[in-house]
């Protein structure tokens, strides 16, 4: 994340999804939101990250989504 490597995050996310298809905490979608925000910025990525963040207040990934996507 700190290196801004969206393709690398997507590769790791594909492995994670294959290894852990059941994702009760929706962590996979959080990591996907991070990858989207690392790519050329746009309102669509920020809006999707906000929707994910608003629905996952207890998630361990939420603070990273908020930081990377620039959410308050």
PDB file of N, CA and C in Angstrom:
ATOM      1  N   UNK A   1       0.821  -1.184   0.000  1.00  0.00           N
ATOM      2  CA  UNK A   1       0.000   0.000   0.000  1.00  0.00           C
ATOM      3  C   UNK A   1       0.865   1.247   0.000  1.00  0.00           C
ATOM      4  N   UNK A   2       1.864   1.272   0.851  1.00  0.00           N
ATOM      5  CA  UNK A   2       2.695   2.464   0.973  1.00  0.00           C
ATOM      6  C   UNK A   2       3.482   2.761  -0.300  1.00  0.00           C
ATOM      7  N   UNK A   3       3.680   1.762  -1.127  1.00  0.00           N
ATOM      8  CA  UNK A   3       4.415   1.966  -2.367  1.00  0.00           C
ATOM      9  C   UNK A   3       3.495   2.302  -3.530  1.00  0.00           C
ATOM     10  N   UNK A   4       2.201   2.277  -3.298  1.00  0.00           N
ATOM     11  CA  UNK A   4       1.239   2.626  -4.340  1.00  0.00           C
ATOM     12  C   UNK A   4       1.156   1.606  -5.457  1.00  0.00           C
ATOM     13  N   UNK A   5       1.389   0.350  -5.130  1.00  0.00           N
ATOM     14  CA  UNK A   5       1.422  -0.717  -6.131  1.00  0.00           C
ATOM     15  C   UNK A   5       0.056  -1.389  -6.263  1.00  0.00           C
ATOM     16  N   UNK A   6      -0.847  -0.742  -6.991  1.00  0.00           N
ATOM     17  CA  UNK A   6      -2.195  -1.301  -7.173  1.00  0.00           C
ATOM     18  C   UNK A   6      -2.166  -2.667  -7.859  1.00  0.00           C
ATOM     19  N   UNK A   7      -1.371  -2.855  -8.940  1.00  0.00           N
ATOM     20  CA  UNK A   7      -1.327  -4.188  -9.555  1.00  0.00           C
ATOM     21  C   UNK A   7      -0.824  -5.270  -8.594  1.00  0.00           C
ATOM     22  N   UNK A   8       0.159  -4.927  -7.758  1.00  0.00           N
ATOM     23  CA  UNK A   8       0.664  -5.883  -6.775  1.00  0.00           C
ATOM     24  C   UNK A   8      -0.401  -6.250  -5.749  1.00  0.00           C
ATOM     25  N   UNK A   9      -1.160  -5.263  -5.309  1.00  0.00           N
ATOM     26  CA  UNK A   9      -2.251  -5.540  -4.364  1.00  0.00           C
ATOM     27  C   UNK A   9      -3.289  -6.435  -5.014  1.00  0.00           C
ATOM     28  N   UNK A  10      -3.599  -6.174  -6.277  1.00  0.00           N
ATOM     29  CA  UNK A  10      -4.592  -7.007  -6.980  1.00  0.00           C
ATOM     30  C   UNK A  10      -4.102  -8.453  -7.136  1.00  0.00           C
ATOM     31  N   UNK A  11      -2.805  -8.637  -7.386  1.00  0.00           N
ATOM     32  CA  UNK A  11      -2.252 -10.002  -7.482  1.00  0.00           C
ATOM     33  C   UNK A  11      -2.384 -10.727  -6.140  1.00  0.00           C
ATOM     34  N   UNK A  12      -1.998 -10.050  -5.059  1.00  0.00           N
ATOM     35  CA  UNK A  12      -2.118 -10.653  -3.734  1.00  0.00           C
ATOM     36  C   UNK A  12      -3.583 -10.902  -3.371  1.00  0.00           C
ATOM     37  N   UNK A  13      -4.454  -9.996  -3.765  1.00  0.00           N
ATOM     38  CA  UNK A  13      -5.875 -10.150  -3.504  1.00  0.00           C
ATOM     39  C   UNK A  13      -6.437 -11.370  -4.229  1.00  0.00           C
ATOM     40  N   UNK A  14      -5.981 -11.622  -5.441  1.00  0.00           N
ATOM     41  CA  UNK A  14      -6.432 -12.808  -6.179  1.00  0.00           C
ATOM     42  C   UNK A  14      -6.017 -14.086  -5.449  1.00  0.00           C
ATOM     43  N   UNK A  15      -4.797 -14.105  -4.908  1.00  0.00           N
ATOM     44  CA  UNK A  15      -4.342 -15.266  -4.136  1.00  0.00           C
ATOM     45  C   UNK A  15      -5.161 -15.414  -2.857  1.00  0.00           C
ATOM     46  N   UNK A  16      -5.426 -14.302  -2.210  1.00  0.00           N
ATOM     47  CA  UNK A  16      -6.205 -14.298  -0.968  1.00  0.00           C
ATOM     48  C   UNK A  16      -7.616 -14.816  -1.228  1.00  0.00           C
ATOM     49  N   UNK A  17      -8.227 -14.351  -2.309  1.00  0.00           N
ATOM     50  CA  UNK A  17      -9.582 -14.809  -2.653  1.00  0.00           C
ATOM     51  C   UNK A  17      -9.604 -16.300  -2.955  1.00  0.00           C
ATOM     52  N   UNK A  18      -8.562 -16.790  -3.616  1.00  0.00           N
ATOM     53  CA  UNK A  18      -8.499 -18.217  -3.938  1.00  0.00           C
ATOM     54  C   UNK A  18      -8.312 -19.057  -2.676  1.00  0.00           C
ATOM     55  N   UNK A  19      -7.534 -18.572  -1.742  1.00  0.00           N
ATOM     56  CA  UNK A  19      -7.254 -19.315  -0.517  1.00  0.00           C
ATOM     57  C   UNK A  19      -8.367 -19.216   0.515  1.00  0.00           C
ATOM     58  N   UNK A  20      -9.048 -18.077   0.544  1.00  0.00           N
ATOM     59  CA  UNK A  20     -10.094 -17.826   1.542  1.00  0.00           C
ATOM     60  C   UNK A  20     -11.358 -17.296   0.869  1.00  0.00           C
ATOM     61  N   UNK A  21     -12.068 -18.161   0.143  1.00  0.00           N
ATOM     62  CA  UNK A  21     -13.261 -17.684  -0.578  1.00  0.00           C
ATOM     63  C   UNK A  21     -14.368 -17.184   0.348  1.00  0.00           C
ATOM     64  N   UNK A  22     -14.469 -17.754   1.538  1.00  0.00           N
ATOM     65  CA  UNK A  22     -15.464 -17.266   2.503  1.00  0.00           C
ATOM     66  C   UNK A  22     -14.853 -16.065   3.218  1.00  0.00           C
ATOM     67  N   UNK A  23     -15.476 -14.920   3.059  1.00  0.00           N
ATOM     68  CA  UNK A  23     -14.916 -13.683   3.593  1.00  0.00           C
ATOM     69  C   UNK A  23     -15.990 -12.974   4.401  1.00  0.00           C
ATOM     70  N   UNK A  24     -16.250 -13.474   5.599  1.00  0.00           N
ATOM     71  CA  UNK A  24     -17.343 -12.967   6.427  1.00  0.00           C
ATOM     72  C   UNK A  24     -17.175 -11.496   6.786  1.00  0.00           C
ATOM     73  N   UNK A  25     -15.942 -11.004   6.839  1.00  0.00           N
ATOM     74  CA  UNK A  25     -15.709  -9.613   7.226  1.00  0.00           C
ATOM     75  C   UNK A  25     -15.539  -8.688   6.021  1.00  0.00           C
ATOM     76  N   UNK A  26     -15.695  -9.210   4.824  1.00  0.00           N
ATOM     77  CA  UNK A  26     -15.562  -8.414   3.591  1.00  0.00           C
ATOM     78  C   UNK A  26     -14.202  -7.727   3.471  1.00  0.00           C
ATOM     79  N   UNK A  27     -13.166  -8.372   3.963  1.00  0.00           N
ATOM     80  CA  UNK A  27     -11.826  -7.799   3.861  1.00  0.00           C
ATOM     81  C   UNK A  27     -11.385  -7.688   2.409  1.00  0.00           C
ATOM     82  N   UNK A  28     -11.774  -8.663   1.606  1.00  0.00           N
ATOM     83  CA  UNK A  28     -11.365  -8.662   0.198  1.00  0.00           C
ATOM     84  C   UNK A  28     -11.864  -7.412  -0.519  1.00  0.00           C
ATOM     85  N   UNK A  29     -13.094  -7.016  -0.242  1.00  0.00           N
ATOM     86  CA  UNK A  29     -13.633  -5.802  -0.862  1.00  0.00           C
ATOM     87  C   UNK A  29     -12.913  -4.558  -0.356  1.00  0.00           C
ATOM     88  N   UNK A  30     -12.484  -4.572   0.885  1.00  0.00           N
ATOM     89  CA  UNK A  30     -11.713  -3.455   1.426  1.00  0.00           C
ATOM     90  C   UNK A  30     -10.379  -3.313   0.715  1.00  0.00           C
ATOM     91  N   UNK A  31      -9.694  -4.431   0.508  1.00  0.00           N
ATOM     92  CA  UNK A  31      -8.420  -4.384  -0.220  1.00  0.00           C
ATOM     93  C   UNK A  31      -8.629  -3.976  -1.671  1.00  0.00           C
ATOM     94  N   UNK A  32      -9.732  -4.394  -2.271  1.00  0.00           N
ATOM     95  CA  UNK A  32     -10.047  -3.977  -3.643  1.00  0.00           C
ATOM     96  C   UNK A  32     -10.276  -2.472  -3.694  1.00  0.00           C
ATOM     97  N   UNK A  33     -10.939  -1.921  -2.692  1.00  0.00           N
ATOM     98  CA  UNK A  33     -11.156  -0.467  -2.630  1.00  0.00           C
ATOM     99  C   UNK A  33      -9.826   0.267  -2.525  1.00  0.00           C
ATOM    100  N   UNK A  34      -8.904  -0.288  -1.755  1.00  0.00           N
ATOM    101  CA  UNK A  34      -7.578   0.323  -1.632  1.00  0.00           C
ATOM    102  C   UNK A  34      -6.878   0.331  -2.993  1.00  0.00           C
ATOM    103  N   UNK A  35      -6.906  -0.782  -3.690  1.00  0.00           N
ATOM    104  CA  UNK A  35      -6.273  -0.852  -5.013  1.00  0.00           C
ATOM    105  C   UNK A  35      -6.920   0.152  -5.963  1.00  0.00           C
ATOM    106  N   UNK A  36      -8.236   0.273  -5.919  1.00  0.00           N
ATOM    107  CA  UNK A  36      -8.932   1.243  -6.774  1.00  0.00           C
ATOM    108  C   UNK A  36      -8.478   2.666  -6.472  1.00  0.00           C
ATOM    109  N   UNK A  37      -8.304   2.985  -5.207  1.00  0.00           N
ATOM    110  CA  UNK A  37      -7.893   4.333  -4.818  1.00  0.00           C
ATOM    111  C   UNK A  37      -6.447   4.631  -5.178  1.00  0.00           C
ATOM    112  N   UNK A  38      -5.617   3.605  -5.297  1.00  0.00           N
ATOM    113  CA  UNK A  38      -4.217   3.815  -5.665  1.00  0.00           C
ATOM    114  C   UNK A  38      -4.050   4.092  -7.151  1.00  0.00           C
ATOM    115  N   UNK A  39      -5.016   3.687  -7.941  1.00  0.00           N
ATOM    116  CA  UNK A  39      -4.965   3.959  -9.371  1.00  0.00           C
ATOM    117  C   UNK A  39      -5.366   5.413  -9.588  1.00  0.00           C
ATOM    118  N   UNK A  40      -5.244   5.913 -10.806  1.00  0.00           N
ATOM    119  CA  UNK A  40      -5.577   7.328 -11.018  1.00  0.00           C
ATOM    120  C   UNK A  40      -6.856   7.710 -10.293  1.00  0.00           C
ATOM    121  N   UNK A  41      -6.779   8.732  -9.454  1.00  0.00           N
ATOM    122  CA  UNK A  41      -7.920   9.085  -8.603  1.00  0.00           C
ATOM    123  C   UNK A  41      -9.141   9.504  -9.409  1.00  0.00           C
ATOM    124  N   UNK A  42     -10.251   9.225  -8.796  1.00  0.00           N
ATOM    125  CA  UNK A  42     -11.514   9.602  -9.405  1.00  0.00           C
ATOM    126  C   UNK A  42     -12.618   9.537  -8.377  1.00  0.00           C
ATOM    127  N   UNK A  43     -13.705  10.179  -8.678  1.00  0.00           N
ATOM    128  CA  UNK A  43     -14.827  10.202  -7.742  1.00  0.00           C
ATOM    129  C   UNK A  43     -15.419   8.824  -7.536  1.00  0.00           C
ATOM    130  N   UNK A  44     -15.414   8.011  -8.576  1.00  0.00           N
ATOM    131  CA  UNK A  44     -16.023   6.679  -8.457  1.00  0.00           C
ATOM    132  C   UNK A  44     -15.297   5.840  -7.411  1.00  0.00           C
ATOM    133  N   UNK A  45     -13.961   5.829  -7.434  1.00  0.00           N
ATOM    134  CA  UNK A  45     -13.189   5.043  -6.466  1.00  0.00           C
ATOM    135  C   UNK A  45     -13.397   5.581  -5.058  1.00  0.00           C
ATOM    136  N   UNK A  46     -13.384   6.889  -4.904  1.00  0.00           N
ATOM    137  CA  UNK A  46     -13.576   7.487  -3.586  1.00  0.00           C
ATOM    138  C   UNK A  46     -14.965   7.219  -3.033  1.00  0.00           C
ATOM    139  N   UNK A  47     -15.973   7.286  -3.902  1.00  0.00           N
ATOM    140  CA  UNK A  47     -17.345   7.031  -3.469  1.00  0.00           C
ATOM    141  C   UNK A  47     -17.525   5.573  -3.062  1.00  0.00           C
ATOM    142  N   UNK A  48     -16.936   4.665  -3.827  1.00  0.00           N
ATOM    143  CA  UNK A  48     -17.031   3.241  -3.492  1.00  0.00           C
ATOM    144  C   UNK A  48     -16.316   2.950  -2.172  1.00  0.00           C
ATOM    145  N   UNK A  49     -15.174   3.571  -1.969  1.00  0.00           N
ATOM    146  CA  UNK A  49     -14.434   3.392  -0.715  1.00  0.00           C
ATOM    147  C   UNK A  49     -15.236   3.933   0.460  1.00  0.00           C
ATOM    148  N   UNK A  50     -15.904   5.061   0.271  1.00  0.00           N
ATOM    149  CA  UNK A  50     -16.727   5.642   1.335  1.00  0.00           C
ATOM    150  C   UNK A  50     -17.871   4.709   1.690  1.00  0.00           C
ATOM    151  N   UNK A  51     -18.535   4.144   0.672  1.00  0.00           N
ATOM    152  CA  UNK A  51     -19.646   3.215   0.933  1.00  0.00           C
ATOM    153  C   UNK A  51     -19.143   1.990   1.692  1.00  0.00           C
ATOM    154  N   UNK A  52     -18.003   1.448   1.273  1.00  0.00           N
ATOM    155  CA  UNK A  52     -17.453   0.275   1.965  1.00  0.00           C
ATOM    156  C   UNK A  52     -17.104   0.654   3.405  1.00  0.00           C
ATOM    157  N   UNK A  53     -16.421   1.759   3.586  1.00  0.00           N
ATOM    158  CA  UNK A  53     -16.002   2.195   4.919  1.00  0.00           C
ATOM    159  C   UNK A  53     -17.192   2.436   5.841  1.00  0.00           C
ATOM    160  N   UNK A  54     -18.235   3.060   5.331  1.00  0.00           N
ATOM    161  CA  UNK A  54     -19.421   3.341   6.146  1.00  0.00           C
ATOM    162  C   UNK A  54     -20.102   2.070   6.635  1.00  0.00           C
ATOM    163  N   UNK A  55     -19.975   0.995   5.886  1.00  0.00           N
ATOM    164  CA  UNK A  55     -20.625  -0.252   6.265  1.00  0.00           C
ATOM    165  C   UNK A  55     -19.762  -1.208   7.062  1.00  0.00           C
ATOM    166  N   UNK A  56     -18.508  -0.815   7.326  1.00  0.00           N
ATOM    167  CA  UNK A  56     -17.578  -1.737   7.983  1.00  0.00           C
ATOM    168  C   UNK A  56     -16.773  -1.045   9.078  1.00  0.00           C
ATOM    169  N   UNK A  57     -17.462  -0.443  10.013  1.00  0.00           N
ATOM    170  CA  UNK A  57     -16.790   0.309  11.076  1.00  0.00           C
ATOM    171  C   UNK A  57     -15.878  -0.546  11.943  1.00  0.00           C
ATOM    172  N   UNK A  58     -16.149  -1.810  12.098  1.00  0.00           N
ATOM    173  CA  UNK A  58     -15.330  -2.665  12.949  1.00  0.00           C
ATOM    174  C   UNK A  58     -14.225  -3.400  12.214  1.00  0.00           C
ATOM    175  N   UNK A  59     -14.064  -3.137  10.932  1.00  0.00           N
ATOM    176  CA  UNK A  59     -13.089  -3.875  10.130  1.00  0.00           C
ATOM    177  C   UNK A  59     -11.651  -3.442  10.434  1.00  0.00           C
ATOM    178  N   UNK A  60     -10.765  -4.416  10.414  1.00  0.00           N
ATOM    179  CA  UNK A  60      -9.343  -4.126  10.610  1.00  0.00           C
ATOM    180  C   UNK A  60      -8.738  -3.439   9.388  1.00  0.00           C
ATOM    181  N   UNK A  61      -9.394  -3.517   8.261  1.00  0.00           N
ATOM    182  CA  UNK A  61      -8.891  -2.911   7.020  1.00  0.00           C
ATOM    183  C   UNK A  61      -9.403  -1.473   6.860  1.00  0.00           C
ATOM    184  N   UNK A  62     -10.420  -1.118   7.607  1.00  0.00           N
ATOM    185  CA  UNK A  62     -11.076   0.185   7.425  1.00  0.00           C
ATOM    186  C   UNK A  62     -10.110   1.360   7.537  1.00  0.00           C
ATOM    187  N   UNK A  63      -9.225   1.355   8.523  1.00  0.00           N
ATOM    188  CA  UNK A  63      -8.321   2.501   8.674  1.00  0.00           C
ATOM    189  C   UNK A  63      -7.394   2.653   7.476  1.00  0.00           C
ATOM    190  N   UNK A  64      -7.031   1.530   6.845  1.00  0.00           N
ATOM    191  CA  UNK A  64      -6.180   1.603   5.657  1.00  0.00           C
ATOM    192  C   UNK A  64      -6.958   2.142   4.457  1.00  0.00           C
ATOM    193  N   UNK A  65      -8.211   1.709   4.331  1.00  0.00           N
ATOM    194  CA  UNK A  65      -9.069   2.239   3.258  1.00  0.00           C
ATOM    195  C   UNK A  65      -9.205   3.747   3.425  1.00  0.00           C
ATOM    196  N   UNK A  66      -9.443   4.178   4.635  1.00  0.00           N
ATOM    197  CA  UNK A  66      -9.627   5.608   4.881  1.00  0.00           C
ATOM    198  C   UNK A  66      -8.349   6.394   4.608  1.00  0.00           C
ATOM    199  N   UNK A  67      -7.220   5.857   5.026  1.00  0.00           N
ATOM    200  CA  UNK A  67      -5.941   6.572   4.818  1.00  0.00           C
ATOM    201  C   UNK A  67      -5.576   6.635   3.337  1.00  0.00           C
ATOM    202  N   UNK A  68      -5.604   5.480   2.670  1.00  0.00           N
ATOM    203  CA  UNK A  68      -5.179   5.427   1.273  1.00  0.00           C
ATOM    204  C   UNK A  68      -6.135   6.204   0.373  1.00  0.00           C
ATOM    205  N   UNK A  69      -7.419   6.138   0.680  1.00  0.00           N
ATOM    206  CA  UNK A  69      -8.418   6.798  -0.159  1.00  0.00           C
ATOM    207  C   UNK A  69      -8.666   8.244   0.236  1.00  0.00           C
ATOM    208  N   UNK A  70      -7.998   8.712   1.279  1.00  0.00           N
ATOM    209  CA  UNK A  70      -8.112  10.098   1.695  1.00  0.00           C
ATOM    210  C   UNK A  70      -9.463  10.459   2.284  1.00  0.00           C
ATOM    211  N   UNK A  71     -10.059   9.504   2.992  1.00  0.00           N
ATOM    212  CA  UNK A  71     -11.356   9.755   3.606  1.00  0.00           C
ATOM    213  C   UNK A  71     -11.173  10.359   4.990  1.00  0.00           C
ATOM    214  N   UNK A  72     -12.038  11.283   5.361  1.00  0.00           N
ATOM    215  CA  UNK A  72     -11.915  11.891   6.697  1.00  0.00           C
ATOM    216  C   UNK A  72     -12.372  10.961   7.803  1.00  0.00           C
TER     217      UNK A  72
END
